Amino acid sequence: MSELIDSFQRRISYVRISVTDRCDFRCVYCMSEDMTFLPRNQVLTIEELTQVARAFVALGVEKIRLTGGEPLVRRNIDQLVRDIGSLEGLKDFAMTTNGAQLNRYAESLYQGGMSRLNISLDSLDTERFKRLTRTGDLNRVLDGIQAAKKAGFERIKLNAVILKGRNDDEVVDLVDFARSEEIDISFIEEMPLGNISDHGREETYCSSDEVQAMIEARYPLFASTESSLGPARYFRMADSHTRIGFISPHSHNFCDSCNRVRVTAEGRLLLCLGNEHSVDLREVLRQYPGEMEPLKQRIRDAMSLKPHRHYFTTDGDVQIVRFMNMTGG
Ligand code: SAM
Ligand code: SF4
């Protein structure tokens, strides 16, 4: 059991590690068109990332998710997955990806010990997909989803960020797609992370309750008791194995049961997605290369900094200057 317990008696059992801030997409809600990325020497090396994962698992963390940026643009990602996948004590190993390179990587991720994948998909319309991602090719992502299914992943879940006036008319189509592929789908409320140029977030905010109502007009939903050890609330339909999740950082605060922390690509341990509280792990990694105890101690000490909750507003104010690609979703 995790020995990481914060001041509010929440036990930290889950770490999301961002392996790069770079990405081959420029999704309108996540990035601005012109992004400046970190110089490479400021990003943790594959060895350092493995050491971070090893330290957390040694402290009792059971679940790790790799994210980014786009994890599949990180060189040697398959090696990192193998190294982390073989850590004793790790029970749940997952990745969040835009799916564009899964055709190439799905098999090696699965063989490396990863059991679950979240694949982002906000539209099933080629033109619209391009507009939302600025550079993405829908067909590559659809091929990636097939490759993931073929590789044998235990669970595949789609993630869709719904923006009013952009893709809210596709909610039921996305559910139908998930049903036909027999995979799960979660709908995410847009979060005010980073200054984006594409739209005012207050105009596009679409609450989970609105999305749920659109689905229920077609498919009655039954609350499910299943949990993913995360903030999603899950529902089922009578005639399908597909589960529908809602991640609602605005409308349904989930901080009281928060069990997670995040590590950014530059090795900052972030105690909360919606706050700036953090400690620098890279400094310890580089001061004591290969040593576990100083790293573990810094992680233990950081727990007292975890804030009680986040405060997001829907009025378009940016409270957090970090972009989502810095942090990982
Ligand atoms: N590149 C990968 C991907 O897109 O799945 C992993 C990183 S991405 C930052 C992780 C998740 O965060 C994606 O599902 C994305 O849709 C979501 N996301 C990005 N910016 C967001 C924002 N401002 N509000 C809510 N979700 C966001
Ligand atoms: Fe890239 Fe993922 Fe952000 Fe889209 S949401 S720009 S795919 S990191």
mmCIF file of C-alpha atoms and ligand atoms in Angstrom:
data_model
loop_
_atom_site.group_PDB
_atom_site.id
_atom_site.type_symbol
_atom_site.label_atom_id
_atom_site.label_comp_id
_atom_site.label_asym_id
_atom_site.label_seq_id
_atom_site.Cartn_x
_atom_site.Cartn_y
_atom_site.Cartn_z
ATOM 1 C CA MET A 1 0.000 0.000 0.000
ATOM 2 C CA SER A 2 1.235 3.489 -0.787
ATOM 3 C CA GLU A 3 3.154 5.232 1.961
ATOM 4 C CA LEU A 4 2.433 8.574 0.287
ATOM 5 C CA ILE A 5 -0.298 10.278 2.309
ATOM 6 C CA ASP A 6 -1.058 13.981 2.104
ATOM 7 C CA SER A 7 -2.207 16.382 4.820
ATOM 8 C CA PHE A 8 -5.844 15.570 4.074
ATOM 9 C CA GLN A 9 -5.273 11.831 4.584
ATOM 10 C CA ARG A 10 -5.549 11.103 0.869
ATOM 11 C CA ARG A 11 -3.382 8.180 -0.155
ATOM 12 C CA ILE A 12 -1.500 8.737 -3.415
ATOM 13 C CA SER A 13 -1.547 5.575 -5.486
ATOM 14 C CA TYR A 14 -1.487 6.963 -9.003
ATOM 15 C CA VAL A 15 1.118 8.967 -10.928
ATOM 16 C CA ARG A 16 0.809 10.472 -14.376
ATOM 17 C CA ILE A 17 4.133 11.081 -16.020
ATOM 18 C CA SER A 18 4.476 13.425 -18.961
ATOM 19 C CA VAL A 19 7.283 12.073 -21.139
ATOM 20 C CA THR A 20 7.475 15.054 -23.514
ATOM 21 C CA ASP A 21 5.836 18.447 -23.973
ATOM 22 C CA ARG A 22 6.019 18.033 -27.763
ATOM 23 C CA CYS A 23 3.230 16.848 -29.994
ATOM 24 C CA ASP A 24 2.407 16.190 -33.631
ATOM 25 C CA PHE A 25 -1.047 17.786 -33.143
ATOM 26 C CA ARG A 26 -1.968 21.308 -32.029
ATOM 27 C CA CYS A 27 -5.450 20.765 -30.585
ATOM 28 C CA VAL A 28 -7.226 24.093 -30.245
ATOM 29 C CA TYR A 29 -8.135 23.649 -26.574
ATOM 30 C CA CYS A 30 -4.684 22.410 -25.585
ATOM 31 C CA MET A 31 -2.085 24.461 -27.441
ATOM 32 C CA SER A 32 -1.692 27.720 -29.246
ATOM 33 C CA GLU A 33 -0.656 27.556 -32.885
ATOM 34 C CA ASP A 34 2.911 28.649 -32.214
ATOM 35 C CA MET A 35 4.282 26.792 -29.287
ATOM 36 C CA THR A 36 7.756 27.011 -27.846
ATOM 37 C CA PHE A 37 8.851 23.671 -26.522
ATOM 38 C CA LEU A 38 11.396 22.904 -23.829
ATOM 39 C CA PRO A 39 15.058 22.626 -24.796
ATOM 40 C CA ARG A 40 15.903 18.929 -24.797
ATOM 41 C CA ASN A 41 18.380 19.118 -21.927
ATOM 42 C CA GLN A 42 15.596 20.347 -19.672
ATOM 43 C CA VAL A 43 13.461 17.286 -20.372
ATOM 44 C CA LEU A 44 14.047 14.165 -18.287
ATOM 45 C CA THR A 45 16.006 11.444 -20.062
ATOM 46 C CA ILE A 46 14.542 7.968 -20.545
ATOM 47 C CA GLU A 47 16.740 6.762 -17.658
ATOM 48 C CA GLU A 48 15.554 9.590 -15.407
ATOM 49 C CA LEU A 49 11.920 8.922 -16.273
ATOM 50 C CA THR A 50 12.411 5.255 -15.413
ATOM 51 C CA GLN A 51 14.012 6.208 -12.128
ATOM 52 C CA VAL A 52 11.080 8.455 -11.247
ATOM 53 C CA ALA A 53 8.667 5.607 -11.970
ATOM 54 C CA ARG A 54 10.790 3.200 -9.926
ATOM 55 C CA ALA A 55 10.824 5.603 -6.945
ATOM 56 C CA PHE A 56 7.046 5.990 -6.985
ATOM 57 C CA VAL A 57 6.483 2.248 -7.234
ATOM 58 C CA ALA A 58 8.944 1.700 -4.368
ATOM 59 C CA LEU A 59 6.814 4.140 -2.349
ATOM 60 C CA GLY A 60 3.741 2.026 -3.038
ATOM 61 C CA VAL A 61 2.235 3.650 -6.130
ATOM 62 C CA GLU A 62 0.356 0.994 -8.120
ATOM 63 C CA LYS A 63 -0.801 2.850 -11.180
ATOM 64 C CA ILE A 64 1.202 4.814 -13.731
ATOM 65 C CA ARG A 65 -0.032 6.550 -16.843
ATOM 66 C CA LEU A 66 2.319 7.969 -19.461
ATOM 67 C CA THR A 67 1.100 11.090 -21.161
ATOM 68 C CA GLY A 68 2.391 14.338 -22.613
ATOM 69 C CA GLY A 69 2.415 16.162 -25.025
ATOM 70 C CA GLU A 70 2.165 13.147 -27.243
ATOM 71 C CA PRO A 71 4.015 10.224 -25.638
ATOM 72 C CA LEU A 72 4.450 8.462 -28.977
ATOM 73 C CA VAL A 73 6.612 11.265 -30.397
ATOM 74 C CA ARG A 74 9.162 10.671 -27.647
ATOM 75 C CA ARG A 75 12.194 8.822 -28.991
ATOM 76 C CA ASN A 76 12.696 5.381 -27.392
ATOM 77 C CA ILE A 77 9.231 5.401 -25.895
ATOM 78 C CA ASP A 78 9.074 1.617 -26.377
ATOM 79 C CA GLN A 79 12.172 1.165 -24.256
ATOM 80 C CA LEU A 80 10.685 3.346 -21.508
ATOM 81 C CA VAL A 81 7.487 1.303 -21.611
ATOM 82 C CA ARG A 82 9.448 -1.954 -21.267
ATOM 83 C CA ASP A 83 11.481 -0.584 -18.361
ATOM 84 C CA ILE A 84 8.474 0.700 -16.460
ATOM 85 C CA GLY A 85 6.305 -2.273 -17.467
ATOM 86 C CA SER A 86 8.701 -4.640 -15.729
ATOM 87 C CA LEU A 87 8.647 -2.843 -12.348
ATOM 88 C CA GLU A 88 7.513 -5.181 -9.625
ATOM 89 C CA GLY A 89 4.495 -3.853 -7.723
ATOM 90 C CA LEU A 90 3.055 -1.878 -10.618
ATOM 91 C CA LYS A 91 -0.498 -3.142 -11.145
ATOM 92 C CA ASP A 92 -1.882 -0.807 -13.751
ATOM 93 C CA PHE A 93 0.131 0.707 -16.582
ATOM 94 C CA ALA A 94 -1.570 2.936 -19.139
ATOM 95 C CA MET A 95 -1.008 5.658 -21.696
ATOM 96 C CA THR A 96 -3.011 8.574 -23.036
ATOM 97 C CA THR A 97 -2.283 9.168 -26.711
ATOM 98 C CA ASN A 98 -3.702 10.972 -29.705
ATOM 99 C CA GLY A 99 -3.495 7.621 -31.495
ATOM 100 C CA ALA A 100 -1.796 8.897 -34.646
ATOM 101 C CA GLN A 101 1.196 6.586 -34.234
ATOM 102 C CA LEU A 102 -0.475 3.574 -32.700
ATOM 103 C CA ASN A 103 -0.276 1.712 -35.956
ATOM 104 C CA ARG A 104 3.457 1.627 -35.420
ATOM 105 C CA TYR A 105 3.578 1.250 -31.629
ATOM 106 C CA ALA A 106 0.469 -0.568 -30.333
ATOM 107 C CA GLU A 107 2.045 -4.025 -30.453
ATOM 108 C CA SER A 108 5.289 -3.013 -28.700
ATOM 109 C CA LEU A 109 3.431 -1.075 -26.005
ATOM 110 C CA TYR A 110 1.318 -4.109 -25.270
ATOM 111 C CA GLN A 111 4.304 -6.446 -25.289
ATOM 112 C CA GLY A 112 6.096 -3.985 -22.994
ATOM 113 C CA GLY A 113 3.525 -4.540 -20.269
ATOM 114 C CA MET A 114 1.005 -1.783 -20.863
ATOM 115 C CA SER A 115 -2.572 -2.930 -20.388
ATOM 116 C CA ARG A 116 -4.755 0.093 -21.009
ATOM 117 C CA LEU A 117 -4.894 2.881 -23.543
ATOM 118 C CA ASN A 118 -6.848 6.118 -23.665
ATOM 119 C CA ILE A 119 -7.116 7.482 -27.171
ATOM 120 C CA SER A 120 -8.319 11.024 -27.773
ATOM 121 C CA LEU A 121 -11.002 11.421 -30.416
ATOM 122 C CA ASP A 122 -13.099 14.566 -30.617
ATOM 123 C CA SER A 123 -14.707 14.181 -34.036
ATOM 124 C CA LEU A 124 -15.501 11.557 -36.664
ATOM 125 C CA ASP A 125 -15.554 14.097 -39.454
ATOM 126 C CA THR A 126 -12.264 14.385 -41.335
ATOM 127 C CA GLU A 127 -12.443 18.137 -41.942
ATOM 128 C CA ARG A 128 -13.583 18.964 -38.481
ATOM 129 C CA PHE A 129 -10.970 16.665 -36.958
ATOM 130 C CA LYS A 130 -8.345 18.586 -38.867
ATOM 131 C CA ARG A 131 -9.735 21.898 -37.663
ATOM 132 C CA LEU A 132 -9.805 20.812 -34.010
ATOM 133 C CA THR A 133 -6.341 19.279 -34.022
ATOM 134 C CA ARG A 134 -4.896 21.739 -36.588
ATOM 135 C CA THR A 135 -2.591 19.028 -38.005
ATOM 136 C CA GLY A 136 -4.255 15.686 -37.309
ATOM 137 C CA ASP A 137 -5.373 13.070 -39.805
ATOM 138 C CA LEU A 138 -8.530 11.277 -38.654
ATOM 139 C CA ASN A 139 -7.833 8.151 -40.708
ATOM 140 C CA ARG A 140 -4.509 7.573 -39.019
ATOM 141 C CA VAL A 141 -6.189 7.750 -35.639
ATOM 142 C CA LEU A 142 -8.934 5.365 -36.729
ATOM 143 C CA ASP A 143 -6.242 2.963 -37.986
ATOM 144 C CA GLY A 144 -4.465 3.412 -34.669
ATOM 145 C CA ILE A 145 -7.608 2.397 -32.784
ATOM 146 C CA GLN A 146 -7.833 -0.797 -34.877
ATOM 147 C CA ALA A 147 -4.153 -1.521 -34.238
ATOM 148 C CA ALA A 148 -4.723 -1.149 -30.493
ATOM 149 C CA LYS A 149 -7.686 -3.515 -30.587
ATOM 150 C CA LYS A 150 -5.678 -6.053 -32.545
ATOM 151 C CA ALA A 151 -2.713 -5.840 -30.154
ATOM 152 C CA GLY A 152 -4.972 -7.117 -27.349
ATOM 153 C CA PHE A 153 -5.255 -4.246 -24.890
ATOM 154 C CA GLU A 154 -7.464 -5.095 -21.919
ATOM 155 C CA ARG A 155 -9.261 -1.799 -22.036
ATOM 156 C CA ILE A 156 -9.359 0.920 -24.643
ATOM 157 C CA LYS A 157 -11.124 4.145 -23.867
ATOM 158 C CA LEU A 158 -11.780 7.119 -26.079
ATOM 159 C CA ASN A 159 -11.471 10.608 -24.606
ATOM 160 C CA ALA A 160 -13.514 13.391 -26.133
ATOM 161 C CA VAL A 161 -13.354 17.038 -25.114
ATOM 162 C CA ILE A 162 -16.712 18.563 -26.058
ATOM 163 C CA LEU A 163 -16.811 22.218 -27.093
ATOM 164 C CA LYS A 164 -20.094 23.988 -27.669
ATOM 165 C CA GLY A 165 -20.554 24.989 -31.285
ATOM 166 C CA ARG A 166 -17.590 22.868 -32.369
ATOM 167 C CA ASN A 167 -18.355 19.218 -31.775
ATOM 168 C CA ASP A 168 -21.297 19.057 -29.372
ATOM 169 C CA ASP A 169 -23.480 17.817 -32.231
ATOM 170 C CA GLU A 170 -21.294 14.682 -32.433
ATOM 171 C CA VAL A 171 -21.799 13.406 -28.900
ATOM 172 C CA VAL A 172 -24.219 10.626 -29.878
ATOM 173 C CA ASP A 173 -22.166 9.737 -32.991
ATOM 174 C CA LEU A 174 -19.108 9.294 -30.789
ATOM 175 C CA VAL A 175 -21.109 7.072 -28.441
ATOM 176 C CA ASP A 176 -22.326 5.028 -31.417
ATOM 177 C CA PHE A 177 -18.755 4.659 -32.629
ATOM 178 C CA ALA A 178 -17.609 3.447 -29.194
ATOM 179 C CA ARG A 179 -20.525 1.002 -29.096
ATOM 180 C CA SER A 180 -19.731 -0.398 -32.511
ATOM 181 C CA GLU A 181 -16.052 -0.829 -31.604
ATOM 182 C CA GLU A 182 -16.977 -2.223 -28.164
ATOM 183 C CA ILE A 183 -14.733 0.199 -26.352
ATOM 184 C CA ASP A 184 -15.367 2.775 -23.620
ATOM 185 C CA ILE A 185 -15.662 6.520 -23.993
ATOM 186 C CA SER A 186 -15.234 9.449 -21.600
ATOM 187 C CA PHE A 187 -16.385 12.990 -22.135
ATOM 188 C CA ILE A 188 -14.193 15.700 -20.637
ATOM 189 C CA GLU A 189 -15.069 19.275 -19.749
ATOM 190 C CA GLU A 190 -12.572 21.742 -21.130
ATOM 191 C CA MET A 191 -10.223 23.080 -18.468
ATOM 192 C CA PRO A 192 -8.753 26.604 -18.360
ATOM 193 C CA LEU A 193 -5.120 25.571 -18.713
ATOM 194 C CA GLY A 194 -2.911 27.943 -20.691
ATOM 195 C CA ASN A 195 -3.758 30.969 -22.808
ATOM 196 C CA ILE A 196 -5.122 29.715 -26.111
ATOM 197 C CA SER A 197 -5.814 31.843 -29.153
ATOM 198 C CA ASP A 198 -8.518 29.810 -30.893
ATOM 199 C CA HIS A 199 -11.595 30.548 -28.798
ATOM 200 C CA GLY A 200 -12.824 32.076 -25.569
ATOM 201 C CA ARG A 201 -13.289 29.133 -23.247
ATOM 202 C CA GLU A 202 -16.419 30.688 -21.739
ATOM 203 C CA GLU A 203 -18.113 30.458 -25.173
ATOM 204 C CA THR A 204 -17.355 26.799 -25.728
ATOM 205 C CA TYR A 205 -17.909 25.453 -22.232
ATOM 206 C CA CYS A 206 -20.204 22.433 -22.381
ATOM 207 C CA SER A 207 -20.991 20.797 -19.055
ATOM 208 C CA SER A 208 -21.026 17.055 -18.502
ATOM 209 C CA ASP A 209 -24.691 17.328 -17.539
ATOM 210 C CA GLU A 210 -25.484 18.739 -20.990
ATOM 211 C CA VAL A 211 -23.523 15.964 -22.681
ATOM 212 C CA GLN A 212 -25.238 13.365 -20.521
ATOM 213 C CA ALA A 213 -28.667 14.733 -21.436
ATOM 214 C CA MET A 214 -27.817 14.445 -25.159
ATOM 215 C CA ILE A 215 -26.874 10.800 -24.703
ATOM 216 C CA GLU A 216 -29.876 9.989 -22.534
ATOM 217 C CA ALA A 217 -32.216 11.289 -25.209
ATOM 218 C CA ARG A 218 -31.031 8.272 -27.216
ATOM 219 C CA TYR A 219 -29.735 5.722 -24.705
ATOM 220 C CA PRO A 220 -30.908 5.559 -21.087
ATOM 221 C CA LEU A 221 -27.863 5.516 -18.824
ATOM 222 C CA PHE A 222 -27.451 3.561 -15.615
ATOM 223 C CA ALA A 223 -24.951 4.757 -13.048
ATOM 224 C CA SER A 224 -22.205 2.208 -12.625
ATOM 225 C CA THR A 225 -20.394 1.595 -9.372
ATOM 226 C CA GLU A 226 -17.164 0.850 -11.246
ATOM 227 C CA SER A 227 -14.329 3.197 -10.659
ATOM 228 C CA SER A 228 -11.119 3.650 -12.592
ATOM 229 C CA LEU A 229 -9.420 4.954 -9.439
ATOM 230 C CA GLY A 230 -9.988 8.309 -11.069
ATOM 231 C CA PRO A 231 -12.313 11.250 -11.316
ATOM 232 C CA ALA A 232 -14.566 9.813 -14.030
ATOM 233 C CA ARG A 233 -18.158 8.914 -13.154
ATOM 234 C CA TYR A 234 -19.224 5.873 -15.175
ATOM 235 C CA PHE A 235 -22.509 4.866 -16.737
ATOM 236 C CA ARG A 236 -23.698 1.888 -18.731
ATOM 237 C CA MET A 237 -26.341 1.292 -21.370
ATOM 238 C CA ALA A 238 -28.713 -1.669 -21.230
ATOM 239 C CA ASP A 239 -27.693 -3.197 -24.551
ATOM 240 C CA SER A 240 -23.929 -2.641 -24.751
ATOM 241 C CA HIS A 241 -20.672 -3.345 -22.920
ATOM 242 C CA THR A 242 -19.484 0.191 -23.634
ATOM 243 C CA ARG A 243 -19.054 2.324 -20.552
ATOM 244 C CA ILE A 244 -19.568 6.051 -20.684
ATOM 245 C CA GLY A 245 -17.536 8.251 -18.363
ATOM 246 C CA PHE A 246 -17.808 11.906 -17.500
ATOM 247 C CA ILE A 247 -14.808 13.860 -16.283
ATOM 248 C CA SER A 248 -16.169 17.075 -14.905
ATOM 249 C CA PRO A 249 -13.530 19.252 -13.293
ATOM 250 C CA HIS A 250 -15.894 22.237 -13.313
ATOM 251 C CA SER A 251 -19.259 20.845 -12.454
ATOM 252 C CA HIS A 252 -18.534 17.851 -10.232
ATOM 253 C CA ASN A 253 -15.590 18.493 -8.021
ATOM 254 C CA PHE A 254 -13.648 15.314 -7.361
ATOM 255 C CA CYS A 255 -10.820 16.642 -5.227
ATOM 256 C CA ASP A 256 -11.856 14.942 -1.985
ATOM 257 C CA SER A 257 -11.018 11.531 -3.379
ATOM 258 C CA CYS A 258 -7.963 12.644 -5.348
ATOM 259 C CA ASN A 259 -5.345 9.902 -5.301
ATOM 260 C CA ARG A 260 -2.972 11.238 -7.939
ATOM 261 C CA VAL A 261 -0.008 13.454 -8.638
ATOM 262 C CA ARG A 262 1.696 14.382 -11.896
ATOM 263 C CA VAL A 263 5.269 14.689 -13.084
ATOM 264 C CA THR A 264 5.926 17.141 -15.908
ATOM 265 C CA ALA A 265 8.334 16.448 -18.759
ATOM 266 C CA GLU A 266 10.961 18.594 -17.039
ATOM 267 C CA GLY A 267 10.625 16.653 -13.808
ATOM 268 C CA ARG A 268 8.419 18.941 -11.776
ATOM 269 C CA LEU A 269 6.218 16.977 -9.387
ATOM 270 C CA LEU A 270 2.834 18.714 -9.531
ATOM 271 C CA LEU A 271 0.593 18.045 -6.607
ATOM 272 C CA CYS A 272 -2.614 19.245 -8.304
ATOM 273 C CA LEU A 273 -3.617 19.838 -11.919
ATOM 274 C CA GLY A 274 -5.399 23.060 -10.986
ATOM 275 C CA ASN A 275 -2.722 24.591 -8.756
ATOM 276 C CA GLU A 276 0.929 25.507 -9.091
ATOM 277 C CA HIS A 277 2.221 23.660 -5.997
ATOM 278 C CA SER A 278 5.214 21.628 -7.125
ATOM 279 C CA VAL A 279 8.695 20.384 -6.294
ATOM 280 C CA ASP A 280 11.661 19.874 -8.582
ATOM 281 C CA LEU A 281 12.610 16.210 -9.005
ATOM 282 C CA ARG A 282 15.084 16.867 -11.820
ATOM 283 C CA GLU A 283 17.389 18.719 -9.471
ATOM 284 C CA VAL A 284 17.641 15.662 -7.180
ATOM 285 C CA LEU A 285 17.945 13.285 -10.135
ATOM 286 C CA ARG A 286 20.879 15.253 -11.514
ATOM 287 C CA GLN A 287 22.519 15.943 -8.177
ATOM 288 C CA TYR A 288 22.410 12.267 -7.126
ATOM 289 C CA PRO A 289 22.426 10.318 -10.397
ATOM 290 C CA GLY A 290 21.167 6.769 -9.990
ATOM 291 C CA GLU A 291 20.476 7.156 -6.244
ATOM 292 C CA MET A 292 16.991 6.271 -5.075
ATOM 293 C CA GLU A 293 16.850 7.522 -1.480
ATOM 294 C CA PRO A 294 17.193 11.312 -2.094
ATOM 295 C CA LEU A 295 14.550 11.083 -4.820
ATOM 296 C CA LYS A 296 12.161 9.107 -2.630
ATOM 297 C CA GLN A 297 12.669 11.558 0.231
ATOM 298 C CA ARG A 298 11.846 14.539 -1.969
ATOM 299 C CA ILE A 299 8.665 12.809 -3.117
ATOM 300 C CA ARG A 300 7.675 11.981 0.489
ATOM 301 C CA ASP A 301 8.321 15.575 1.582
ATOM 302 C CA ALA A 302 6.244 16.950 -1.289
ATOM 303 C CA MET A 303 3.064 15.311 -0.019
ATOM 304 C CA SER A 304 2.520 18.052 2.570
ATOM 305 C CA LEU A 305 2.178 20.547 -0.305
ATOM 306 C CA LYS A 306 -0.794 18.880 -1.960
ATOM 307 C CA PRO A 307 -3.614 21.438 -1.869
ATOM 308 C CA HIS A 308 -7.106 20.552 -0.758
ATOM 309 C CA ARG A 309 -8.808 21.271 -4.077
ATOM 310 C CA HIS A 310 -8.737 23.154 -7.365
ATOM 311 C CA TYR A 311 -10.891 26.127 -8.285
ATOM 312 C CA PHE A 312 -11.750 26.319 -11.974
ATOM 313 C CA THR A 313 -14.165 28.949 -13.220
ATOM 314 C CA THR A 314 -16.086 28.986 -16.472
ATOM 315 C CA ASP A 315 -15.805 32.712 -17.053
ATOM 316 C CA GLY A 316 -12.792 32.299 -19.283
ATOM 317 C CA ASP A 317 -10.231 33.373 -16.717
ATOM 318 C CA VAL A 318 -6.959 31.555 -17.057
ATOM 319 C CA GLN A 319 -5.912 30.609 -13.587
ATOM 320 C CA ILE A 320 -3.124 28.324 -14.625
ATOM 321 C CA VAL A 321 -0.611 29.524 -17.159
ATOM 322 C CA ARG A 322 0.662 26.013 -17.835
ATOM 323 C CA PHE A 323 -0.643 24.489 -21.023
ATOM 324 C CA MET A 324 -2.090 20.995 -20.791
ATOM 325 C CA ASN A 325 0.788 19.567 -22.825
ATOM 326 C CA MET A 326 3.187 20.585 -20.039
ATOM 327 C CA THR A 327 1.238 18.668 -17.508
ATOM 328 C CA GLY A 328 -0.338 15.743 -19.221
ATOM 329 C CA GLY A 329 -4.064 15.073 -19.055
HETATM 330 N N1 SAM B 1 -1.478 13.833 -26.608
HETATM 331 C C1 SAM B 1 -2.206 12.884 -25.841
HETATM 332 C C2 SAM B 1 -3.685 12.992 -26.136
HETATM 333 O O1 SAM B 1 -4.118 13.960 -26.736
HETATM 334 O O2 SAM B 1 -4.401 12.076 -25.737
HETATM 335 C C3 SAM B 1 -1.949 12.961 -24.352
HETATM 336 C C4 SAM B 1 -1.851 14.309 -23.743
HETATM 337 S S1 SAM B 1 -3.343 15.271 -23.767
HETATM 338 C C5 SAM B 1 -2.820 16.726 -22.930
HETATM 339 C C6 SAM B 1 -4.340 14.381 -22.619
HETATM 340 C C7 SAM B 1 -5.829 14.674 -22.647
HETATM 341 O O3 SAM B 1 -6.039 15.994 -22.219
HETATM 342 C C8 SAM B 1 -6.454 14.538 -24.011
HETATM 343 O O4 SAM B 1 -7.552 13.668 -23.940
HETATM 344 C C9 SAM B 1 -6.881 15.943 -24.343
HETATM 345 O O5 SAM B 1 -8.058 15.931 -25.102
HETATM 346 C C10 SAM B 1 -7.091 16.542 -22.978
HETATM 347 N N2 SAM B 1 -6.959 18.003 -22.925
HETATM 348 C C11 SAM B 1 -6.013 18.789 -23.444
HETATM 349 N N3 SAM B 1 -6.224 20.091 -23.140
HETATM 350 C C12 SAM B 1 -7.347 20.118 -22.387
HETATM 351 C C13 SAM B 1 -8.090 21.157 -21.751
HETATM 352 N N4 SAM B 1 -7.735 22.424 -21.826
HETATM 353 N N5 SAM B 1 -9.202 20.796 -21.059
HETATM 354 C C14 SAM B 1 -9.588 19.494 -20.965
HETATM 355 N N6 SAM B 1 -8.933 18.473 -21.530
HETATM 356 C C15 SAM B 1 -7.829 18.781 -22.241
HETATM 357 FE FE1 SF4 B 2 -1.233 17.121 -28.554
HETATM 358 FE FE2 SF4 B 2 -2.804 15.763 -26.906
HETATM 359 FE FE3 SF4 B 2 -2.549 18.430 -26.650
HETATM 360 FE FE4 SF4 B 2 -3.835 17.448 -28.731
HETATM 361 S S1 SF4 B 2 -4.451 17.234 -26.580
HETATM 362 S S2 SF4 B 2 -2.247 19.051 -28.797
HETATM 363 S S3 SF4 B 2 -2.765 15.592 -29.134
HETATM 364 S S4 SF4 B 2 -0.980 16.952 -26.343
#
